[in-house]
Amino acid sequence: MELSKNYTPAAIEDKWYQLWLKKGYFNSTPDERTPFTVVIPPPNVTGVLHMGHTLNETVQDILVRKARMSGYNACWVPGSDHASIATEAKVVQMLKEKGIDKNSLSREAFLQYAFEWKEKYGGIIYSQIAKLGCSVDWNRVTFTMDDHYYKAVIKVFVEMYNQGLLYRGARMINWDVQAKTALSDEEVEYRDIEGKLYYVKYKIVDSYEITDDSNAINYITVATQRPETIMGDVAVCVNPNDERYTHLHGKKVMVPLINKAVPVITDEYVDPAFGTGALKITPAHDIHDYEIGLKHHLEVIDTLTEDGKISEAGQVFIGLDRFEARKRAVEQLKEEGLLIKEEEYTTRLGFSQRTNVVVEPRISTQWFVRMKELAGPALEAVTSGNIAIHPGDKFLATYKYWLENVKDWCISRQLWWGQQIPAWYDENGRIIVAENEAAARELYSGKYGVSNAQLRQDADVLDTWFSSWLWPIEVFYGITNPGNKDVEYYYPTNVLVTGQDIIFFWVARMIMAGMQFKQEKPFSDVYFTGMVRDKLGRKMSKSLGNSPDLLVLIDKYGADAVRFGIMISSPAGNDLLFDEAALEQGRNFNNKLWNAMKLVKMWEEKQAGSKKEQTLSNGEEGSGESAFAVQWFENRLSEVRGEVEDLMKGFKLSEALKTIYSLIWDDFCSWYLEWVKPGFEQPVNAAIYQKTIAFFDDLLQLLHPFMPFITEEIYHLLKERTDDLCVKQFAPLQPANTIILAEGALLKAAITTLRDARNKNGLKPKDAIQLYIQSENSNQFKASEHILVKQVNAEGIAYTEEPVPNTIVVTLEKDKFFIAAENKVDVEALRNELLKDMEYQKRFVESVMKKLTNEKFLQNAKPEVVALERKKKMDAEARIKTIEESLINL
RNA sequence: GGGAGCAUAGCUCAGCUGGUUUAGAGCAUCUGCCUUACAAGCAGAGGGUCCGCGGUUCGAACCCGUGUGCUCCCA
């Protein structure tokens, strides 16, 4: 078969994914094996995979594939959530384009459009997950608006209501004026904004006759950021201890623009140092004002409509948008001479995470979850170590802080797309909560003795997170069909992988739900990935245009390279600065693997001797050095497999990948393959060939969870197979022989030292040399001397007791190498090199001697540490001696 | 304003219980190579006040204090 010069991923990736699917490798059903369960953090249906998802899904796939190849029954459940606000906005937009107004539709008709929209666009995210190579069980796709899932949410709501964990009430909540719905505290993002502080005069009522406007006695100055809310003012508040305003206690002032008299009140809350020390109180539009209002029994005047315009209650500027009204208010205040000054001011404003508009504090009647009761067990689950957070040191504190200070969760949303709240109200506003209308009626008549009452269901739906917090349970039907085989087998799941930004939204609430509805944790480990930023460290966002398109990247580099690139630059839990250069590195790695395969394939036809009979120790020409190479690599492989195992157990996936990368590129390609590579047109030892294929297999298997496509492809190209790498089980770990590893390290060091000497002395790669080794222990070189000869292009090798004159001399530990070549020896350069090394060694001995001559060190340090220092000293002194001898013989 | 974290090579980061650390890796850089697996490559090299200051210790990149700078979370 003709093999292309470089690896071409596109067709290969598609081929293998289809084959894996066809063979059902990703599907899981309960059996006698231990399960390894992961539920995907459901991306929302409106979205496409961004780089953050890509990182997340890749991490999950690595863990799942590794488990699948390690004897576990791996089950990775895919799905998406219905994203009520985002989806509803998209559907409304789509209807608008068709010329349909949402308000003209019935709820049922709207939902039908919404489901149609979901069917059409909701699948994009799944095709991207597949493109990336994710080994999810497609038979288990779950959507948070599936019938059973809908029922589960309703069931949980009713249950919680009956347990007193839910309540309905008027509170100040975060209001999204674009989506026209309430938001939870977590859905609000705070950002610093350059704003203005306006200093406005409030005239004092019944004061002295106003004769002179500059006379401060006639008015009080209030500083405000929001002059458009002046119409909702019900008081002006000062600190009771602020002497500047003592004379105003009990007085009244005129609210500008609407000329309404309101009292001056006092409260410790007011900071005399901020602004003018006088605060206007607008209970309807500020949370602190609201609380002060409650305390002082003040009226609440809501001057804004649900879409952020001035309402009738505002009296002026009616119908104007809040920001337009601000401009107009400022203009009018100026005209009336009531605006003293404007001041630049940096403030923090809340923005809706979904629509990005400034969130409006608003008093409204909503449903809330009492969080205190749920927080206890969720906190305990983590602090007791029952659930481990990785990296723990970083997020444990955040998690604890949130749970210890948790506020009630506003779960009602003024939307249609979502689970409609199962609460019914009669004409008197009495509440009945039940799973459906029939049950509600029955309950109602039982409770109040009235049948056929007018009952009206709550029009609102529940927060999307109120459904996704059930995810690890209900994807296995654990709420709607408790005790079923799947949920008993797969729950609790093993690990949840997600971004640190949704620790409260989701992780904490899922743990609450697990403890509350299943009396058991939802997962054993939580792995938080960092945020993906661009290479300048900026968050990726649509507005900056710095977020690359995943499919374009896969097209350009291949899915394996994308997975490699994102993992190699992703230290556990740290933010990762995404740079396409990392994908290039991945592509180059693909190519390296591809070419290594091509090299080995070339040997297939050119094997010396019969494949079966030949062994490594039969004295065949060239077998000696190769036997060493095989032995060494076998042990090196065992060693690295152990390291990778440990790294993966500690969720250090990036380091694990780096380790495998280096094992393949450096140890296998640069060292091992070069060591066993036959000369031009020469046959390869058949036993070595077989061993090399076996090593290659092991390397591919080790890499497979990270780069599934190319590894599967090469696995099948290396040899005729009946099995697939995807489900090949790892062999047990073998201990590595440290003596052989040390011999290999020495050989590598010798080769590098000699190559460096060649380089520095201007010897071309083609110039052959004669090599002499002076060593007290020359045996250590003999096992691998044929490799050494080949790797440094020596014509021959000899052992000597005496220095060899007119040669280039270099030292390695206590050993000396003499290189005889055609070139003239640059004595001066050699001398400098040796002197530099000696200088280093002498200073090293000095630093060691400092310790060894220190009585306190000898007394306090552990004996093995002292012994170690003695050895360091002896080694360095021996080396100095070697260098001195070399210098003399120059 | 409250809390958490970080600061090590040009860049991104390792460095576990203080002692083979006069500090490692990848990328980038430099030098030499078109050596028939791979120039998307090969061989080699250079590069550091471990943020500043003070302390504990026989011994500090590591522990403690303090200052500075950056990042994140919360109000």
PDB file of N, CA and C in Angstrom, chain A residues 424-485:
ATOM      1  N   TRP A 424     -51.251  25.980  41.405  1.00  0.00           N
ATOM      2  CA  TRP A 424     -52.537  26.532  40.965  1.00  0.00           C
ATOM      3  C   TRP A 424     -53.050  27.507  42.005  1.00  0.00           C
ATOM      4  N   TYR A 425     -53.676  28.580  41.539  1.00  0.00           N
ATOM      5  CA  TYR A 425     -54.186  29.609  42.448  1.00  0.00           C
ATOM      6  C   TYR A 425     -55.692  29.730  42.273  1.00  0.00           C
ATOM      7  N   ASP A 426     -56.378  29.923  43.380  1.00  0.00           N
ATOM      8  CA  ASP A 426     -57.808  30.211  43.247  1.00  0.00           C
ATOM      9  C   ASP A 426     -57.989  31.727  43.195  1.00  0.00           C
ATOM     10  N   GLU A 427     -59.252  32.173  43.167  1.00  0.00           N
ATOM     11  CA  GLU A 427     -59.500  33.611  43.012  1.00  0.00           C
ATOM     12  C   GLU A 427     -58.988  34.427  44.189  1.00  0.00           C
ATOM     13  N   ASN A 428     -58.823  33.746  45.332  1.00  0.00           N
ATOM     14  CA  ASN A 428     -58.329  34.458  46.506  1.00  0.00           C
ATOM     15  C   ASN A 428     -56.814  34.372  46.640  1.00  0.00           C
ATOM     16  N   GLY A 429     -56.192  33.764  45.646  1.00  0.00           N
ATOM     17  CA  GLY A 429     -54.738  33.667  45.671  1.00  0.00           C
ATOM     18  C   GLY A 429     -54.216  32.519  46.509  1.00  0.00           C
ATOM     19  N   ARG A 430     -55.108  31.622  46.926  1.00  0.00           N
ATOM     20  CA  ARG A 430     -54.631  30.469  47.700  1.00  0.00           C
ATOM     21  C   ARG A 430     -53.897  29.506  46.770  1.00  0.00           C
ATOM     22  N   ILE A 431     -52.821  28.892  47.276  1.00  0.00           N
ATOM     23  CA  ILE A 431     -51.927  28.089  46.428  1.00  0.00           C
ATOM     24  C   ILE A 431     -52.152  26.605  46.658  1.00  0.00           C
ATOM     25  N   ILE A 432     -52.237  25.867  45.548  1.00  0.00           N
ATOM     26  CA  ILE A 432     -52.229  24.406  45.602  1.00  0.00           C
ATOM     27  C   ILE A 432     -51.109  23.922  44.707  1.00  0.00           C
ATOM     28  N   VAL A 433     -50.252  23.069  45.235  1.00  0.00           N
ATOM     29  CA  VAL A 433     -49.161  22.540  44.425  1.00  0.00           C
ATOM     30  C   VAL A 433     -49.380  21.049  44.230  1.00  0.00           C
ATOM     31  N   ALA A 434     -49.423  20.611  42.977  1.00  0.00           N
ATOM     32  CA  ALA A 434     -49.635  19.195  42.684  1.00  0.00           C
ATOM     33  C   ALA A 434     -49.039  18.877  41.325  1.00  0.00           C
ATOM     34  N   GLU A 435     -48.915  17.581  41.036  1.00  0.00           N
ATOM     35  CA  GLU A 435     -48.216  17.196  39.812  1.00  0.00           C
ATOM     36  C   GLU A 435     -48.987  17.529  38.547  1.00  0.00           C
ATOM     37  N   ASN A 436     -50.337  17.610  38.652  1.00  0.00           N
ATOM     38  CA  ASN A 436     -51.119  18.008  37.485  1.00  0.00           C
ATOM     39  C   ASN A 436     -52.423  18.639  37.943  1.00  0.00           C
ATOM     40  N   GLU A 437     -53.198  19.114  36.996  1.00  0.00           N
ATOM     41  CA  GLU A 437     -54.379  19.879  37.350  1.00  0.00           C
ATOM     42  C   GLU A 437     -55.408  19.019  38.082  1.00  0.00           C
ATOM     43  N   ALA A 438     -55.586  17.780  37.614  1.00  0.00           N
ATOM     44  CA  ALA A 438     -56.559  16.896  38.253  1.00  0.00           C
ATOM     45  C   ALA A 438     -56.216  16.694  39.724  1.00  0.00           C
ATOM     46  N   ALA A 439     -54.922  16.430  39.958  1.00  0.00           N
ATOM     47  CA  ALA A 439     -54.485  16.219  41.347  1.00  0.00           C
ATOM     48  C   ALA A 439     -54.671  17.493  42.156  1.00  0.00           C
ATOM     49  N   ALA A 440     -54.425  18.634  41.500  1.00  0.00           N
ATOM     50  CA  ALA A 440     -54.578  19.912  42.196  1.00  0.00           C
ATOM     51  C   ALA A 440     -56.034  20.128  42.597  1.00  0.00           C
ATOM     52  N   ARG A 441     -56.946  19.807  41.677  1.00  0.00           N
ATOM     53  CA  ARG A 441     -58.375  19.968  41.967  1.00  0.00           C
ATOM     54  C   ARG A 441     -58.812  19.094  43.129  1.00  0.00           C
ATOM     55  N   GLU A 442     -58.348  17.860  43.085  1.00  0.00           N
ATOM     56  CA  GLU A 442     -58.731  16.925  44.132  1.00  0.00           C
ATOM     57  C   GLU A 442     -58.236  17.432  45.483  1.00  0.00           C
ATOM     58  N   LEU A 443     -56.998  17.860  45.466  1.00  0.00           N
ATOM     59  CA  LEU A 443     -56.379  18.370  46.684  1.00  0.00           C
ATOM     60  C   LEU A 443     -57.137  19.588  47.193  1.00  0.00           C
ATOM     61  N   TYR A 444     -57.510  20.425  46.223  1.00  0.00           N
ATOM     62  CA  TYR A 444     -58.187  21.676  46.568  1.00  0.00           C
ATOM     63  C   TYR A 444     -59.540  21.390  47.205  1.00  0.00           C
ATOM     64  N   SER A 445     -60.295  20.515  46.553  1.00  0.00           N
ATOM     65  CA  SER A 445     -61.636  20.278  47.094  1.00  0.00           C
ATOM     66  C   SER A 445     -61.542  19.586  48.443  1.00  0.00           C
ATOM     67  N   GLY A 446     -60.526  18.733  48.609  1.00  0.00           N
ATOM     68  CA  GLY A 446     -60.331  18.093  49.900  1.00  0.00           C
ATOM     69  C   GLY A 446     -59.994  19.103  50.983  1.00  0.00           C
ATOM     70  N   LYS A 447     -59.218  20.098  50.591  1.00  0.00           N
ATOM     71  CA  LYS A 447     -58.722  21.049  51.573  1.00  0.00           C
ATOM     72  C   LYS A 447     -59.755  22.128  51.901  1.00  0.00           C
ATOM     73  N   TYR A 448     -60.416  22.621  50.833  1.00  0.00           N
ATOM     74  CA  TYR A 448     -61.327  23.742  51.048  1.00  0.00           C
ATOM     75  C   TYR A 448     -62.797  23.370  50.876  1.00  0.00           C
ATOM     76  N   GLY A 449     -63.073  22.127  50.540  1.00  0.00           N
ATOM     77  CA  GLY A 449     -64.453  21.691  50.398  1.00  0.00           C
ATOM     78  C   GLY A 449     -65.183  22.285  49.210  1.00  0.00           C
ATOM     79  N   VAL A 450     -64.433  22.809  48.267  1.00  0.00           N
ATOM     80  CA  VAL A 450     -65.076  23.400  47.100  1.00  0.00           C
ATOM     81  C   VAL A 450     -64.662  22.611  45.853  1.00  0.00           C
ATOM     82  N   SER A 451     -65.609  22.091  45.144  1.00  0.00           N
ATOM     83  CA  SER A 451     -65.254  21.470  43.873  1.00  0.00           C
ATOM     84  C   SER A 451     -65.572  22.449  42.755  1.00  0.00           C
ATOM     85  N   ASN A 452     -64.992  22.194  41.591  1.00  0.00           N
ATOM     86  CA  ASN A 452     -65.185  23.083  40.440  1.00  0.00           C
ATOM     87  C   ASN A 452     -64.796  24.536  40.699  1.00  0.00           C
ATOM     88  N   ALA A 453     -63.796  24.719  41.534  1.00  0.00           N
ATOM     89  CA  ALA A 453     -63.331  26.089  41.783  1.00  0.00           C
ATOM     90  C   ALA A 453     -62.577  26.581  40.554  1.00  0.00           C
ATOM     91  N   GLN A 454     -62.479  27.885  40.416  1.00  0.00           N
ATOM     92  CA  GLN A 454     -61.698  28.469  39.336  1.00  0.00           C
ATOM     93  C   GLN A 454     -60.228  28.374  39.724  1.00  0.00           C
ATOM     94  N   LEU A 455     -59.510  27.452  39.086  1.00  0.00           N
ATOM     95  CA  LEU A 455     -58.084  27.342  39.404  1.00  0.00           C
ATOM     96  C   LEU A 455     -57.267  27.753  38.193  1.00  0.00           C
ATOM     97  N   ARG A 456     -56.221  28.505  38.451  1.00  0.00           N
ATOM     98  CA  ARG A 456     -55.389  29.027  37.377  1.00  0.00           C
ATOM     99  C   ARG A 456     -53.957  28.589  37.658  1.00  0.00           C
ATOM    100  N   GLN A 457     -53.318  27.933  36.665  1.00  0.00           N
ATOM    101  CA  GLN A 457     -51.947  27.487  36.906  1.00  0.00           C
ATOM    102  C   GLN A 457     -50.974  28.650  36.777  1.00  0.00           C
ATOM    103  N   ASP A 458     -49.963  28.631  37.596  1.00  0.00           N
ATOM    104  CA  ASP A 458     -48.881  29.619  37.510  1.00  0.00           C
ATOM    105  C   ASP A 458     -48.367  29.638  36.074  1.00  0.00           C
ATOM    106  N   ALA A 459     -48.229  30.832  35.499  1.00  0.00           N
ATOM    107  CA  ALA A 459     -47.823  30.926  34.097  1.00  0.00           C
ATOM    108  C   ALA A 459     -46.319  30.747  33.909  1.00  0.00           C
ATOM    109  N   ASP A 460     -45.572  30.837  34.974  1.00  0.00           N
ATOM    110  CA  ASP A 460     -44.111  30.870  34.855  1.00  0.00           C
ATOM    111  C   ASP A 460     -43.500  29.477  34.736  1.00  0.00           C
ATOM    112  N   VAL A 461     -42.265  29.470  34.252  1.00  0.00           N
ATOM    113  CA  VAL A 461     -41.514  28.214  34.210  1.00  0.00           C
ATOM    114  C   VAL A 461     -40.386  28.257  35.233  1.00  0.00           C
ATOM    115  N   LEU A 462     -39.717  27.132  35.366  1.00  0.00           N
ATOM    116  CA  LEU A 462     -38.636  27.029  36.345  1.00  0.00           C
ATOM    117  C   LEU A 462     -37.281  27.312  35.699  1.00  0.00           C
ATOM    118  N   ASP A 463     -36.397  27.857  36.507  1.00  0.00           N
ATOM    119  CA  ASP A 463     -35.011  28.093  36.112  1.00  0.00           C
ATOM    120  C   ASP A 463     -34.422  26.821  35.500  1.00  0.00           C
ATOM    121  N   THR A 464     -33.678  26.978  34.431  1.00  0.00           N
ATOM    122  CA  THR A 464     -33.059  25.815  33.777  1.00  0.00           C
ATOM    123  C   THR A 464     -32.203  25.013  34.756  1.00  0.00           C
ATOM    124  N   TRP A 465     -31.517  25.707  35.638  1.00  0.00           N
ATOM    125  CA  TRP A 465     -30.644  25.008  36.598  1.00  0.00           C
ATOM    126  C   TRP A 465     -31.458  24.178  37.585  1.00  0.00           C
ATOM    127  N   PHE A 466     -32.740  24.534  37.717  1.00  0.00           N
ATOM    128  CA  PHE A 466     -33.592  23.735  38.602  1.00  0.00           C
ATOM    129  C   PHE A 466     -33.886  22.381  37.959  1.00  0.00           C
ATOM    130  N   SER A 467     -33.668  22.288  36.642  1.00  0.00           N
ATOM    131  CA  SER A 467     -33.764  20.966  36.023  1.00  0.00           C
ATOM    132  C   SER A 467     -32.393  20.310  35.925  1.00  0.00           C
ATOM    133  N   SER A 468     -31.370  21.092  35.596  1.00  0.00           N
ATOM    134  CA  SER A 468     -30.070  20.435  35.388  1.00  0.00           C
ATOM    135  C   SER A 468     -29.410  19.987  36.692  1.00  0.00           C
ATOM    136  N   TRP A 469     -29.885  20.471  37.827  1.00  0.00           N
ATOM    137  CA  TRP A 469     -29.276  19.978  39.071  1.00  0.00           C
ATOM    138  C   TRP A 469     -29.644  18.509  39.326  1.00  0.00           C
ATOM    139  N   LEU A 470     -30.652  18.003  38.591  1.00  0.00           N
ATOM    140  CA  LEU A 470     -31.052  16.599  38.740  1.00  0.00           C
ATOM    141  C   LEU A 470     -30.313  15.687  37.756  1.00  0.00           C
ATOM    142  N   TRP A 471     -29.471  16.299  36.930  1.00  0.00           N
ATOM    143  CA  TRP A 471     -28.850  15.609  35.793  1.00  0.00           C
ATOM    144  C   TRP A 471     -28.249  14.230  36.127  1.00  0.00           C
ATOM    145  N   PRO A 472     -27.347  14.130  37.090  1.00  0.00           N
ATOM    146  CA  PRO A 472     -26.716  12.823  37.324  1.00  0.00           C
ATOM    147  C   PRO A 472     -27.710  11.749  37.771  1.00  0.00           C
ATOM    148  N   ILE A 473     -28.860  12.160  38.266  1.00  0.00           N
ATOM    149  CA  ILE A 473     -29.850  11.178  38.709  1.00  0.00           C
ATOM    150  C   ILE A 473     -30.809  10.841  37.578  1.00  0.00           C
ATOM    151  N   GLU A 474     -31.374  11.874  36.952  1.00  0.00           N
ATOM    152  CA  GLU A 474     -32.466  11.625  36.016  1.00  0.00           C
ATOM    153  C   GLU A 474     -32.004  11.140  34.639  1.00  0.00           C
ATOM    154  N   VAL A 475     -30.739  11.352  34.286  1.00  0.00           N
ATOM    155  CA  VAL A 475     -30.302  10.742  33.030  1.00  0.00           C
ATOM    156  C   VAL A 475     -30.442   9.219  33.138  1.00  0.00           C
ATOM    157  N   PHE A 476     -30.465   8.705  34.357  1.00  0.00           N
ATOM    158  CA  PHE A 476     -30.698   7.271  34.582  1.00  0.00           C
ATOM    159  C   PHE A 476     -32.113   7.013  35.133  1.00  0.00           C
ATOM    160  N   TYR A 477     -32.992   7.968  34.945  1.00  0.00           N
ATOM    161  CA  TYR A 477     -34.393   7.858  35.371  1.00  0.00           C
ATOM    162  C   TYR A 477     -34.515   7.647  36.893  1.00  0.00           C
ATOM    163  N   GLY A 478     -33.562   8.155  37.621  1.00  0.00           N
ATOM    164  CA  GLY A 478     -33.534   7.913  39.065  1.00  0.00           C
ATOM    165  C   GLY A 478     -34.606   8.643  39.853  1.00  0.00           C
ATOM    166  N   ILE A 479     -35.191   9.698  39.269  1.00  0.00           N
ATOM    167  CA  ILE A 479     -36.267  10.408  39.966  1.00  0.00           C
ATOM    168  C   ILE A 479     -37.610   9.805  39.566  1.00  0.00           C
ATOM    169  N   THR A 480     -37.786   9.618  38.257  1.00  0.00           N
ATOM    170  CA  THR A 480     -39.090   9.146  37.791  1.00  0.00           C
ATOM    171  C   THR A 480     -39.269   7.640  37.980  1.00  0.00           C
ATOM    172  N   ASN A 481     -38.168   6.920  38.023  1.00  0.00           N
ATOM    173  CA  ASN A 481     -38.276   5.472  38.207  1.00  0.00           C
ATOM    174  C   ASN A 481     -37.204   5.009  39.189  1.00  0.00           C
ATOM    175  N   PRO A 482     -37.374   5.421  40.448  1.00  0.00           N
ATOM    176  CA  PRO A 482     -36.315   5.158  41.423  1.00  0.00           C
ATOM    177  C   PRO A 482     -36.062   3.660  41.580  1.00  0.00           C
ATOM    178  N   GLY A 483     -34.806   3.340  41.830  1.00  0.00           N
ATOM    179  CA  GLY A 483     -34.452   1.947  42.069  1.00  0.00           C
ATOM    180  C   GLY A 483     -34.303   1.118  40.815  1.00  0.00           C
ATOM    181  N   ASN A 484     -34.380   1.744  39.634  1.00  0.00           N
ATOM    182  CA  ASN A 484     -34.227   0.945  38.414  1.00  0.00           C
ATOM    183  C   ASN A 484     -32.780   0.471  38.258  1.00  0.00           C
ATOM    184  N   LYS A 485     -32.596  -0.505  37.390  1.00  0.00           N
ATOM    185  CA  LYS A 485     -31.309  -1.184  37.254  1.00  0.00           C
ATOM    186  C   LYS A 485     -30.177  -0.205  36.904  1.00  0.00           C
TER     187      LYS A 485
END
